[in-house]
PDB file of C-alpha atoms in Angstrom:
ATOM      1  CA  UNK A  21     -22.820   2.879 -21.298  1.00 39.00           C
ATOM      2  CA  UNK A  22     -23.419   4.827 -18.127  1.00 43.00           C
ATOM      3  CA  UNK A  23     -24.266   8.610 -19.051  1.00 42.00           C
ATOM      4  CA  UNK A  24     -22.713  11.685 -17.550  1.00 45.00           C
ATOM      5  CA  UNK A  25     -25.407  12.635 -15.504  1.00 50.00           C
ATOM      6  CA  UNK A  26     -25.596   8.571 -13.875  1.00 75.00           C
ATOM      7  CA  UNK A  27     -21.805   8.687 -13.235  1.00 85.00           C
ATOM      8  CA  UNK A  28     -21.046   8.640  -9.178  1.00 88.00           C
ATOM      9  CA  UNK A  29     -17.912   9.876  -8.436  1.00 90.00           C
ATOM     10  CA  UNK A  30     -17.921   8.839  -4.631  1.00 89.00           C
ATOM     11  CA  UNK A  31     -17.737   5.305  -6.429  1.00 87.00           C
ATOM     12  CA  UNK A  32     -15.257   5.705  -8.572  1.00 90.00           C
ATOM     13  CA  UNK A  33     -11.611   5.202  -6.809  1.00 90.00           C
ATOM     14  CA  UNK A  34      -8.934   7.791  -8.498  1.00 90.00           C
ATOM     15  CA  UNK A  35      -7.131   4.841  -9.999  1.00 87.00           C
ATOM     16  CA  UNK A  36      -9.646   4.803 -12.660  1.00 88.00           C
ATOM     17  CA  UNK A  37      -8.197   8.413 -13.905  1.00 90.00           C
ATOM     18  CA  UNK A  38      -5.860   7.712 -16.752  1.00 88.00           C
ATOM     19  CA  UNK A  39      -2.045   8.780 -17.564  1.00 86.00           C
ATOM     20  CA  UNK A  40      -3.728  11.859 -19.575  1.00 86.00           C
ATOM     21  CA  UNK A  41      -5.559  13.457 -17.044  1.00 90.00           C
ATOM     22  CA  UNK A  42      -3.341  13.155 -14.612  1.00 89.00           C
ATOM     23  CA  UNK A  43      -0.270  14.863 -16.928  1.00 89.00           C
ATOM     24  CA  UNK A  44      -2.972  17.867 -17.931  1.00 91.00           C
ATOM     25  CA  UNK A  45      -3.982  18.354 -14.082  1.00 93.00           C
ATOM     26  CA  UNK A  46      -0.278  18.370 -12.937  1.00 91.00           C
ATOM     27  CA  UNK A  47       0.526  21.279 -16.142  1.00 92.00           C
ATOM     28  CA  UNK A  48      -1.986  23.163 -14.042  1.00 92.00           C
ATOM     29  CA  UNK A  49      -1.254  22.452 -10.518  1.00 93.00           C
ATOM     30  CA  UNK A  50       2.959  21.905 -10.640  1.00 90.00           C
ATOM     31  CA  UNK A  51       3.895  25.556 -11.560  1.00 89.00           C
ATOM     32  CA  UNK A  52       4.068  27.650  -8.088  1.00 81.00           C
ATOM     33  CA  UNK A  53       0.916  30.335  -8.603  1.00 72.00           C
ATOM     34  CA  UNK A  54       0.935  33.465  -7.198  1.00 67.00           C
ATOM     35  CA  UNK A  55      -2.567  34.252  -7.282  1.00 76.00           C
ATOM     36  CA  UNK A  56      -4.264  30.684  -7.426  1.00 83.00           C
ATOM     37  CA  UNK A  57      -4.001  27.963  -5.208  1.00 90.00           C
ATOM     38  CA  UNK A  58      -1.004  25.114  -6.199  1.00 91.00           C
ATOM     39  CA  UNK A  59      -0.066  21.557  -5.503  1.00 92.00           C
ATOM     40  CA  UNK A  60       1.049  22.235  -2.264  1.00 93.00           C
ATOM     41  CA  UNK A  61      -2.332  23.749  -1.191  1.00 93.00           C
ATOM     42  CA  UNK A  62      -4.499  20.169  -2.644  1.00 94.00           C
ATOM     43  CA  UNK A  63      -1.925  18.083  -0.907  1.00 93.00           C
ATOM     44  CA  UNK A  64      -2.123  19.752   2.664  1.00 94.00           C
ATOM     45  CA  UNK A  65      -5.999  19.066   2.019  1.00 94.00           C
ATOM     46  CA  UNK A  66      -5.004  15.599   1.295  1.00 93.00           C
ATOM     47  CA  UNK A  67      -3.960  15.364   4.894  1.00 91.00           C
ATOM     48  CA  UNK A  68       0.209  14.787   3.844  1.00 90.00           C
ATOM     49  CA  UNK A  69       2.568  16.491   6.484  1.00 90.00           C
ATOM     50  CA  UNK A  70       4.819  19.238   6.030  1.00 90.00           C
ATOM     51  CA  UNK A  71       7.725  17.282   5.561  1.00 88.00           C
ATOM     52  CA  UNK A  72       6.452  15.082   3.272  1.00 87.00           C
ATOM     53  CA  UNK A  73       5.293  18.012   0.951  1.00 90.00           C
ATOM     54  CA  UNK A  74       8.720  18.822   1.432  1.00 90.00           C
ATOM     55  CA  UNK A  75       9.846  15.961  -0.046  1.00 85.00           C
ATOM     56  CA  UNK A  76       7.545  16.257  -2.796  1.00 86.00           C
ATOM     57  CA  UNK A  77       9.348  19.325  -3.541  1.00 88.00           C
ATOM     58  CA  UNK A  78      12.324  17.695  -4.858  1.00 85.00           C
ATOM     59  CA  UNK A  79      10.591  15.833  -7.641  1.00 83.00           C
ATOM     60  CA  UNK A  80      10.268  16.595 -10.903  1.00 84.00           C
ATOM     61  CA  UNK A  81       6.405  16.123 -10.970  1.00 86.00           C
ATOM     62  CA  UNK A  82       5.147  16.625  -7.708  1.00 90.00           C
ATOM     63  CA  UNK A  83       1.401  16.487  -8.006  1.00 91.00           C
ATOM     64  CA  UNK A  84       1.742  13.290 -10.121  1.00 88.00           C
ATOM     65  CA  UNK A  85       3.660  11.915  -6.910  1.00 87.00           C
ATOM     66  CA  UNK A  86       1.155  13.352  -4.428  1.00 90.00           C
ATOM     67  CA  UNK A  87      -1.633  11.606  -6.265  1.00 89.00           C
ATOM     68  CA  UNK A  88       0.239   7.957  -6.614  1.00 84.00           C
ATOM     69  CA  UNK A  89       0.580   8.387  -3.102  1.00 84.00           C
ATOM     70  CA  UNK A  90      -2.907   9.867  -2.097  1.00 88.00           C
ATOM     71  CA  UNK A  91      -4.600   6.684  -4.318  1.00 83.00           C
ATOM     72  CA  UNK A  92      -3.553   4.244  -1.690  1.00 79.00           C
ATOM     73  CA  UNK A  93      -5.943   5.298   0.791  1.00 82.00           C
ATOM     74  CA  UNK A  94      -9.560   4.243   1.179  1.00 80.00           C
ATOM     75  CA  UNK A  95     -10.563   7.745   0.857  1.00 87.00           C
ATOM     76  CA  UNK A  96      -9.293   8.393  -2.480  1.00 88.00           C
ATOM     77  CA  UNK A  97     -12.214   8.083  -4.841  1.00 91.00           C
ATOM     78  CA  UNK A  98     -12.317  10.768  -7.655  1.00 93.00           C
ATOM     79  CA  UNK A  99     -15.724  12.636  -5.579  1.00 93.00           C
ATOM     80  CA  UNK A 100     -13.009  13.862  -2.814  1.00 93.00           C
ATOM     81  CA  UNK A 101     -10.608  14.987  -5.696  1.00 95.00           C
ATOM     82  CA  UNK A 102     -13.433  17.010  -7.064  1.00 94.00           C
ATOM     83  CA  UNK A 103     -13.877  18.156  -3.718  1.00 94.00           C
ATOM     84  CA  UNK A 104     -10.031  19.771  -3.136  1.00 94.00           C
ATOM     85  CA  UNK A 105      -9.797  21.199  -6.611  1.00 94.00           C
ATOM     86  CA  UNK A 106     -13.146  22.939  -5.244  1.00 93.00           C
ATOM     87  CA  UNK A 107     -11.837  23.565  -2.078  1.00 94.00           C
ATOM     88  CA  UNK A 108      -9.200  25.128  -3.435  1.00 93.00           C
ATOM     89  CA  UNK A 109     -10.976  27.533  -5.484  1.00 93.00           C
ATOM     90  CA  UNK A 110      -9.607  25.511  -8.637  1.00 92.00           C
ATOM     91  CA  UNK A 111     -12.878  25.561 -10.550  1.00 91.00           C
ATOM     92  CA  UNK A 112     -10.795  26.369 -13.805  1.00 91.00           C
ATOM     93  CA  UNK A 113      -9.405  23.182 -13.265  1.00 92.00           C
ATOM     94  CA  UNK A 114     -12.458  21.354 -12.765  1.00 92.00           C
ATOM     95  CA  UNK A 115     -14.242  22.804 -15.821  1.00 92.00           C
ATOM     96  CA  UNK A 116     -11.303  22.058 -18.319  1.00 93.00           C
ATOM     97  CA  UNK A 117     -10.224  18.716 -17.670  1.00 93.00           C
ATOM     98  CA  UNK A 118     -14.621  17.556 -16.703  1.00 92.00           C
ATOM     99  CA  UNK A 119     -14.938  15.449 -20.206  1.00 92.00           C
ATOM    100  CA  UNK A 120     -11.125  14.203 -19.100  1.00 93.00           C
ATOM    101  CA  UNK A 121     -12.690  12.785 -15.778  1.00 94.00           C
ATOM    102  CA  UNK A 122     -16.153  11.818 -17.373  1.00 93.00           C
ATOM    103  CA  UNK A 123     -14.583   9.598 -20.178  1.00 92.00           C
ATOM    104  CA  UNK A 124     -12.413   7.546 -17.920  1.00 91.00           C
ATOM    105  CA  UNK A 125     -14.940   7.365 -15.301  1.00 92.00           C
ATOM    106  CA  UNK A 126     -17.300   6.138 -18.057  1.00 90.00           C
ATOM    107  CA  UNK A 127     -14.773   3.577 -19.524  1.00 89.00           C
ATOM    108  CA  UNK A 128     -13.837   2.420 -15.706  1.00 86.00           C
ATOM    109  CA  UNK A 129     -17.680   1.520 -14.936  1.00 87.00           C
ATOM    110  CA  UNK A 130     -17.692  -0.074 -18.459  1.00 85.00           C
ATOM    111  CA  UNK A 131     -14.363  -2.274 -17.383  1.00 82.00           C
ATOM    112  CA  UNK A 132     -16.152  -3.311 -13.879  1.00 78.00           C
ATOM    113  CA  UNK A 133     -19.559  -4.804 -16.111  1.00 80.00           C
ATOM    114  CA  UNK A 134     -17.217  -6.709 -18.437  1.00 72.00           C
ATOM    115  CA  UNK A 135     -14.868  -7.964 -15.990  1.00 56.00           C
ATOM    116  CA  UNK A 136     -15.245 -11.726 -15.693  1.00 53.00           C
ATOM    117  CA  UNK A 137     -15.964 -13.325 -12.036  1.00 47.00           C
ATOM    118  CA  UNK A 138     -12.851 -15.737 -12.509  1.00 43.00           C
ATOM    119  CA  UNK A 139     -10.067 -15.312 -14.493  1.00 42.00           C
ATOM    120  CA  UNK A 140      -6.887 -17.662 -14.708  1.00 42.00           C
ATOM    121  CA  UNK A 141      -3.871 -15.697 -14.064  1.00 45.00           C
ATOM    122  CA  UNK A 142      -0.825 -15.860 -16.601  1.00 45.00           C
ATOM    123  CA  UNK A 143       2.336 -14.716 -16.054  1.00 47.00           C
ATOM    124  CA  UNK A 144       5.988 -14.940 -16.959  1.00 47.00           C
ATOM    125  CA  UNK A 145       5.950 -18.183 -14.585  1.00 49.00           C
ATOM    126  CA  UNK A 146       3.006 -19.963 -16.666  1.00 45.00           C
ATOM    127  CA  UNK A 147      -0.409 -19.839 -15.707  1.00 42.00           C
ATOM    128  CA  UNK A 148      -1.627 -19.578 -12.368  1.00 44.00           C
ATOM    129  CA  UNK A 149      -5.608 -21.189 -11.766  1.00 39.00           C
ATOM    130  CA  UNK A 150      -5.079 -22.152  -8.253  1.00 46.00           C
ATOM    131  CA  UNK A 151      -3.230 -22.670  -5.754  1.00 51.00           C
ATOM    132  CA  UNK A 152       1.007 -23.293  -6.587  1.00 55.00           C
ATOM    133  CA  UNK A 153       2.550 -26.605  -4.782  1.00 62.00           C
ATOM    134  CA  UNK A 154       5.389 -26.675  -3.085  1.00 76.00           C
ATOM    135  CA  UNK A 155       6.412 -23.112  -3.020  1.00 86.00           C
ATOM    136  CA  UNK A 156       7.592 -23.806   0.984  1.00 88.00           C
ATOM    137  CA  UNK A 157       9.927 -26.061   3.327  1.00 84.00           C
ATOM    138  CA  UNK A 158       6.783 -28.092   4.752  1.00 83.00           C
ATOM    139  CA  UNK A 159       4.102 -27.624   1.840  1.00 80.00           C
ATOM    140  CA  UNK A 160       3.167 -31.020   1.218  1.00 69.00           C
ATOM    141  CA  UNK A 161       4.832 -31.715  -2.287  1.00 64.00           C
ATOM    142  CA  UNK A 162       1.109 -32.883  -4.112  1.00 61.00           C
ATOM    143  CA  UNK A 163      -0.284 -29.384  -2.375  1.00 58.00           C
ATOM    144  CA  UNK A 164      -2.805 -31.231  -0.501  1.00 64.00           C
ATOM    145  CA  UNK A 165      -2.033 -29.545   2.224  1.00 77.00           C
ATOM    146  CA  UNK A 166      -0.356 -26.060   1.424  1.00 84.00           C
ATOM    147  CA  UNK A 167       1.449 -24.468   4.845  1.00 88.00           C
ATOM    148  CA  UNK A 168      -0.185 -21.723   6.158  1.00 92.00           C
ATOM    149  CA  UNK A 169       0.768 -19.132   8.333  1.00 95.00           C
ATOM    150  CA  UNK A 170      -0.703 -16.565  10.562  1.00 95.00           C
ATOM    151  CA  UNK A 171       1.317 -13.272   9.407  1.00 96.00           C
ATOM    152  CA  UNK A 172       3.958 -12.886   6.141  1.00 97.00           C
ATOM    153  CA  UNK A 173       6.946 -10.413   7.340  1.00 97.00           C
ATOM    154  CA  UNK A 174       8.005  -7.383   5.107  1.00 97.00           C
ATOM    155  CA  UNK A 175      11.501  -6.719   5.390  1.00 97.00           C
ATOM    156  CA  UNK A 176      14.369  -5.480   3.654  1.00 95.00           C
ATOM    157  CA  UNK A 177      17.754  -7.160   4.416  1.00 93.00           C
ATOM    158  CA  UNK A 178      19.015  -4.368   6.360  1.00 94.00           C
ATOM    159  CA  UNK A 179      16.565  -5.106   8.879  1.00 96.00           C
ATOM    160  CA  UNK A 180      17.462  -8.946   8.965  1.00 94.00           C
ATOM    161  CA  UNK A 181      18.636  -9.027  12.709  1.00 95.00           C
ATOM    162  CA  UNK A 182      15.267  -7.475  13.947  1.00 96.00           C
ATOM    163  CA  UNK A 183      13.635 -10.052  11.982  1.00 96.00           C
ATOM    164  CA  UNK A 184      15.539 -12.822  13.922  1.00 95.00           C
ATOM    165  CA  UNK A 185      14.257 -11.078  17.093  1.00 95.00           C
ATOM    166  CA  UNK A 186      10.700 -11.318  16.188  1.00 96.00           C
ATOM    167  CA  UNK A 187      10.855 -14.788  15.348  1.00 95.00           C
ATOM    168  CA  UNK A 188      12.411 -15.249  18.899  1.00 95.00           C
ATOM    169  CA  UNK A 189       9.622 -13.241  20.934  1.00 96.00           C
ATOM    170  CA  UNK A 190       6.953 -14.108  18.856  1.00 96.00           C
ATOM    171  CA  UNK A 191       7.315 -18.229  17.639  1.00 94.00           C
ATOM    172  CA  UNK A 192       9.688 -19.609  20.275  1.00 92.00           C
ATOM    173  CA  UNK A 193       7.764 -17.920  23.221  1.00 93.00           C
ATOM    174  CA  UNK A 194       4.261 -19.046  24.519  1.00 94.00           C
ATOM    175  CA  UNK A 195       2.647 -17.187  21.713  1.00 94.00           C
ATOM    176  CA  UNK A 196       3.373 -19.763  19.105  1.00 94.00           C
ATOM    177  CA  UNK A 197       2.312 -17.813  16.311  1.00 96.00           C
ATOM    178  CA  UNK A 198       4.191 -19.262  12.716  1.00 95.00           C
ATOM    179  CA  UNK A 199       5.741 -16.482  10.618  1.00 97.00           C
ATOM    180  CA  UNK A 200       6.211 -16.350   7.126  1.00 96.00           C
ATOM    181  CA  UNK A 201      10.166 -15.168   6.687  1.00 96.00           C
ATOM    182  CA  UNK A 202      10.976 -15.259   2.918  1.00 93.00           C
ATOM    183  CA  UNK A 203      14.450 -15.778   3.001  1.00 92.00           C
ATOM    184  CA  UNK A 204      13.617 -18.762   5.506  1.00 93.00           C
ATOM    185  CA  UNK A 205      10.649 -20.216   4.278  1.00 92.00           C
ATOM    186  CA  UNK A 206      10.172 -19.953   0.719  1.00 92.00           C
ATOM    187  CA  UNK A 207      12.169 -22.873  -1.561  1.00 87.00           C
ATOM    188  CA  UNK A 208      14.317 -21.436  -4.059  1.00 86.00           C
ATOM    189  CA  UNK A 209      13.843 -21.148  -7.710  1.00 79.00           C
ATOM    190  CA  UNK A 210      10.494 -19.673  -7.385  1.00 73.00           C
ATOM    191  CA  UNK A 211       8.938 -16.910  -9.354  1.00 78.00           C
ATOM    192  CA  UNK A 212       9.412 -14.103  -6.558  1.00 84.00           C
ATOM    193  CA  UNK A 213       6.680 -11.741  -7.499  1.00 83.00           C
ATOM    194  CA  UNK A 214       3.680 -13.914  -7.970  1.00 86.00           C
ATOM    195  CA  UNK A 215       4.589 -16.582  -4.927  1.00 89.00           C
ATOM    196  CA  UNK A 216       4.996 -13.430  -2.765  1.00 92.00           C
ATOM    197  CA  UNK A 217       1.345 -12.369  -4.099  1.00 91.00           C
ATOM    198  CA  UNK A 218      -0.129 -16.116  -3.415  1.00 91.00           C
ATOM    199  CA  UNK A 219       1.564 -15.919   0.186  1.00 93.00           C
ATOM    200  CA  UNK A 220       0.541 -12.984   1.307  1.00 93.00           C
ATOM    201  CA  UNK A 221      -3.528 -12.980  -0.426  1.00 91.00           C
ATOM    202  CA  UNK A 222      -3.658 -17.003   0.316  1.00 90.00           C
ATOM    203  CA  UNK A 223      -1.202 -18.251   2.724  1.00 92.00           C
ATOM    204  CA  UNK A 224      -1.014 -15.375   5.102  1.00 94.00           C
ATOM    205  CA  UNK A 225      -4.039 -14.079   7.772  1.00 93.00           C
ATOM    206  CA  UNK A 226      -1.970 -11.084   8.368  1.00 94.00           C
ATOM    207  CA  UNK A 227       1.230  -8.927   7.481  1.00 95.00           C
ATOM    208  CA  UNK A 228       3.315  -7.093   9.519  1.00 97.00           C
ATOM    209  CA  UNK A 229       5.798  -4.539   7.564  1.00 97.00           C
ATOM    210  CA  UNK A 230       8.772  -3.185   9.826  1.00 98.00           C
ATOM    211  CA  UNK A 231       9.319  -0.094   9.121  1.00 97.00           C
ATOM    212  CA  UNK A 232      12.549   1.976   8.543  1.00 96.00           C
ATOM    213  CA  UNK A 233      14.794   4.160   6.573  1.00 95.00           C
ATOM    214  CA  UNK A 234      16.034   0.870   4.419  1.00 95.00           C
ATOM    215  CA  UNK A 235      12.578  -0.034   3.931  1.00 96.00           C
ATOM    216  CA  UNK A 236      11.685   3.172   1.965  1.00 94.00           C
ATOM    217  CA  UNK A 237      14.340   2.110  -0.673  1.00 93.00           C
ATOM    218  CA  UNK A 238      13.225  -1.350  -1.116  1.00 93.00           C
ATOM    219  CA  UNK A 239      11.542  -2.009  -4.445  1.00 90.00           C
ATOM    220  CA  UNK A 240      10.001  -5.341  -2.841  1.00 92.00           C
ATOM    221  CA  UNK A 241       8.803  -3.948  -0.115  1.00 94.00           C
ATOM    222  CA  UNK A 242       6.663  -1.256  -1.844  1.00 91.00           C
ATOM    223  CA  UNK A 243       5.470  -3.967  -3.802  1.00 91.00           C
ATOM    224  CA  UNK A 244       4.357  -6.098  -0.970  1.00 92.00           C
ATOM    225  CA  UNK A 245       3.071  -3.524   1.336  1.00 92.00           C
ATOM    226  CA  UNK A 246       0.825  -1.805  -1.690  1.00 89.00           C
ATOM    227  CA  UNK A 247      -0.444  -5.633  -2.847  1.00 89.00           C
ATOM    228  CA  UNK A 248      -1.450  -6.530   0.702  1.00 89.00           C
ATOM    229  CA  UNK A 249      -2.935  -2.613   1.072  1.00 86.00           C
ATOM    230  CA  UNK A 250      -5.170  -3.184  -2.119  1.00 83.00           C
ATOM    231  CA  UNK A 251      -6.399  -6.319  -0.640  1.00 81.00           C
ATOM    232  CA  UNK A 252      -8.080  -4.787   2.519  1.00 71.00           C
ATOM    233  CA  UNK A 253      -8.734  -1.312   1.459  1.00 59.00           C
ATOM    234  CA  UNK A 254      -9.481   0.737   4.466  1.00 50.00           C
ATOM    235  CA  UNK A 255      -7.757  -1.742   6.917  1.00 45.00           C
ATOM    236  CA  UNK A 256     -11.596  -3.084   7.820  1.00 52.00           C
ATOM    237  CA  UNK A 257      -9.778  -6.450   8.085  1.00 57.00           C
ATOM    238  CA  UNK A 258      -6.376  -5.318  10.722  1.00 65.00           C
ATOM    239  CA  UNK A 259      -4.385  -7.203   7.460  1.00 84.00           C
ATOM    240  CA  UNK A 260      -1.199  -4.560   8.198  1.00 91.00           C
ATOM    241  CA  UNK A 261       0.421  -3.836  10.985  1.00 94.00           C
ATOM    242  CA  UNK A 262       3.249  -1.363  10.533  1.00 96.00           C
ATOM    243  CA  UNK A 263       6.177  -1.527  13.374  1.00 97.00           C
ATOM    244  CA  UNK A 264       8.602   0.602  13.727  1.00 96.00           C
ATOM    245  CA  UNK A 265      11.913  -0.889  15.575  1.00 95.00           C
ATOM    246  CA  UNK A 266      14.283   2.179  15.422  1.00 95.00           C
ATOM    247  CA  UNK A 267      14.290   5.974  14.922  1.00 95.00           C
ATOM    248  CA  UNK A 268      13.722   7.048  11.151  1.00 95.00           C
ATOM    249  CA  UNK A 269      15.938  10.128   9.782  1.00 95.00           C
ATOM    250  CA  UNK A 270      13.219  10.130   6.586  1.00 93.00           C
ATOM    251  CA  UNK A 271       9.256  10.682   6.877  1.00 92.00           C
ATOM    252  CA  UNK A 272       6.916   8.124   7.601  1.00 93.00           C
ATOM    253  CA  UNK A 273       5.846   5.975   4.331  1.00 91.00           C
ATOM    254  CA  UNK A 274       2.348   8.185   3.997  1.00 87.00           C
ATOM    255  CA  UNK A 275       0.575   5.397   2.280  1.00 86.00           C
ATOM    256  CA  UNK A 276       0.523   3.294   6.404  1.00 89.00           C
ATOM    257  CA  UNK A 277       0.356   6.619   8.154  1.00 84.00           C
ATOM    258  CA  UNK A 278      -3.565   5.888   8.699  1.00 85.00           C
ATOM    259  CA  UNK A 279      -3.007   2.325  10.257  1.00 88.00           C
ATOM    260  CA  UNK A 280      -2.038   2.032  13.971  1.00 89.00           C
ATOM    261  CA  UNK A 281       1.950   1.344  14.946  1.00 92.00           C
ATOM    262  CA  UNK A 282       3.646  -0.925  16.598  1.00 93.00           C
ATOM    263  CA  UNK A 283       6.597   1.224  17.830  1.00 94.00           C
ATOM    264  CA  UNK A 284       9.815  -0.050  19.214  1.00 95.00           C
ATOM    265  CA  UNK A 285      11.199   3.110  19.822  1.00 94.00           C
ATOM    266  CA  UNK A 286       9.592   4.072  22.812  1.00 90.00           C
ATOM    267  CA  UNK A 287      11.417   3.108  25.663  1.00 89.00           C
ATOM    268  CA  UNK A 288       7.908   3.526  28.071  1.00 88.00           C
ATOM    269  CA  UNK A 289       5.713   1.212  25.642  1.00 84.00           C
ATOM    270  CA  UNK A 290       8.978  -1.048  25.377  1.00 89.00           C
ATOM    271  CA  UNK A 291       7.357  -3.652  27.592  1.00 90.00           C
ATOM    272  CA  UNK A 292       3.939  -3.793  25.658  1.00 93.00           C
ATOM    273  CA  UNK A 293       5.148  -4.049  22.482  1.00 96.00           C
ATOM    274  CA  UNK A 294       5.730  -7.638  21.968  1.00 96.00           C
ATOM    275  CA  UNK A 295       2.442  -8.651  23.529  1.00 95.00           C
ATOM    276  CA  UNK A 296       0.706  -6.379  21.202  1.00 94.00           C
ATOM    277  CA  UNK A 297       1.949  -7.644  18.037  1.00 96.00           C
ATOM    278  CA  UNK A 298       1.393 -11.434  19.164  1.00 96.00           C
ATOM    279  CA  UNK A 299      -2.563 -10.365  20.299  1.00 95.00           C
ATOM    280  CA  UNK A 300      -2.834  -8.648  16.693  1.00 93.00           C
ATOM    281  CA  UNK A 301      -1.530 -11.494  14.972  1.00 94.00           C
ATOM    282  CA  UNK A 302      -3.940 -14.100  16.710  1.00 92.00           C
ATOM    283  CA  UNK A 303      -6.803 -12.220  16.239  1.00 88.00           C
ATOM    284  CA  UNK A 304      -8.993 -14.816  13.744  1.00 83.00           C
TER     285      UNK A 304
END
């Protein structure tokens, strides 16, 4: 058991801070304070926009929002949390809820030394040890030779007919590149969640996930772009590829905002754009 003193918090991603803690530091940090520093003041250090702490505003919980957002980057580890409650002169906070932090920092590193190196998968569609057959139109129907695909599309249905266009410029061009399109591709009567999971970690080098006002209300979506997220944290491998095909009335999804777009909405980078997304989606 790793000792208080042993514990590195750089290490330690804030996902490993439990429903408890994160209740208790939200009683401290939701109430607006007039003489010490708020939610508003650790989430500007967090690097979200004005608008989106706007939108925070109107929840219920803000700070518990700020921090399921915040988690999704590659910076959040529970050291750099340490370090804005600091920053923010928030030392009470610190000093009340340290055993908080400690324990499920402790019973995080404990998790990581007892976690297995392979463990069959089993969900509500049976159990899942490799590789599922004939979950698309041309997967060979003994799986010996599952299709593959160089990018898996997120989309929300709303967004359908820009879909069509990017199969247009980007499989029946010169680029050739094969796109996975779930309402296309994938056979029906499959389990959506955990063929969606095999596509994108297995079947798929890359995703691209168009971006719009729709697209913020889509349960999938958020589902698929925080799966593909967890599997390259940081974006060391160019996995996403956010594009953004018409103007947005709401704020930019904060958990892509540190990823490079593809934007459609620019009339002067119009003529790029296509050629772009293909070279991003060849890259091996």
């Amino acid at each position: 058991m790793a000792s208080k003193s042993s514990i590195d918090y750089e290490a330690i991603p804030v996902t490993a801070l439990n429903c408890s803690f994160r209740k208790k530091l939200g009683l401290y940090l939701n109430p607006t304070n007039a003489v010490a520093a708020d939610w508003r003041t650790v989430a500007e250090m967090m690097d979200f926009t004005y608008l989106e702490i706007k939108n925070f505003e109107k929840r219920e919980y803000p700070f518990e929002r700020v921090l399921t957002e915040w988690e999704t980057r590659p910076e959040a580890t529970v050291a750099n949390l340490l370090s804005f409650l600091e920053k923010a002169e928030r030392k009470d906070v610190i000093s009340d809820l340290k055993d908080i932090i400690d324990d499920d920092c402790r019973k995080y590193l404990e998790r990581q030394l007892r976690k297995p190196v392979q463990v069959p998968v089993v969900d509500s569609c049976g159990p899942r040890t490799q590789e599922r057959e004939g979950i698309t139109l041309c997967d060979d129907p003994q799986g010996l030779t599952p299709e593959t695909f160089d990018a898996f599309i997120c989309y929300c249905q709303n967004d359908f007919q820009f879909v069509h266009e990017m199969i247009k410029q980007l499989e029946q061009t010169e680029y050739n590149l094969k796109l996975c399109v779930f309402d296309r591709d994938v056979l029906p009567g499959t389990c959506v969640w955990t063929i969606t999971s095999e596509l994108i970690e297995k079947r798929c080098k890359r995703m691209v996930v168009v971006i719009s006002d729709d697209y913020l209300d889509s349960d999938a979506c958020d589902f698929q772009t925080k799966f593909a997220l967890s599997l390259c944290p940081g974006a060391r491998s160019k996995r996403l590829i956010p594009v953004v095909y018409k103007t947005m009335k709401r704020p930019f999804p904060s958990i892509l905002r540190f990823l490079t777009i593809c934007d459609y909405t620019r009339p002067c980078t119009q003529a790029w754009f296509w050629t772009r997304l293909a070279k991003a989606l060849a890259l091996p």
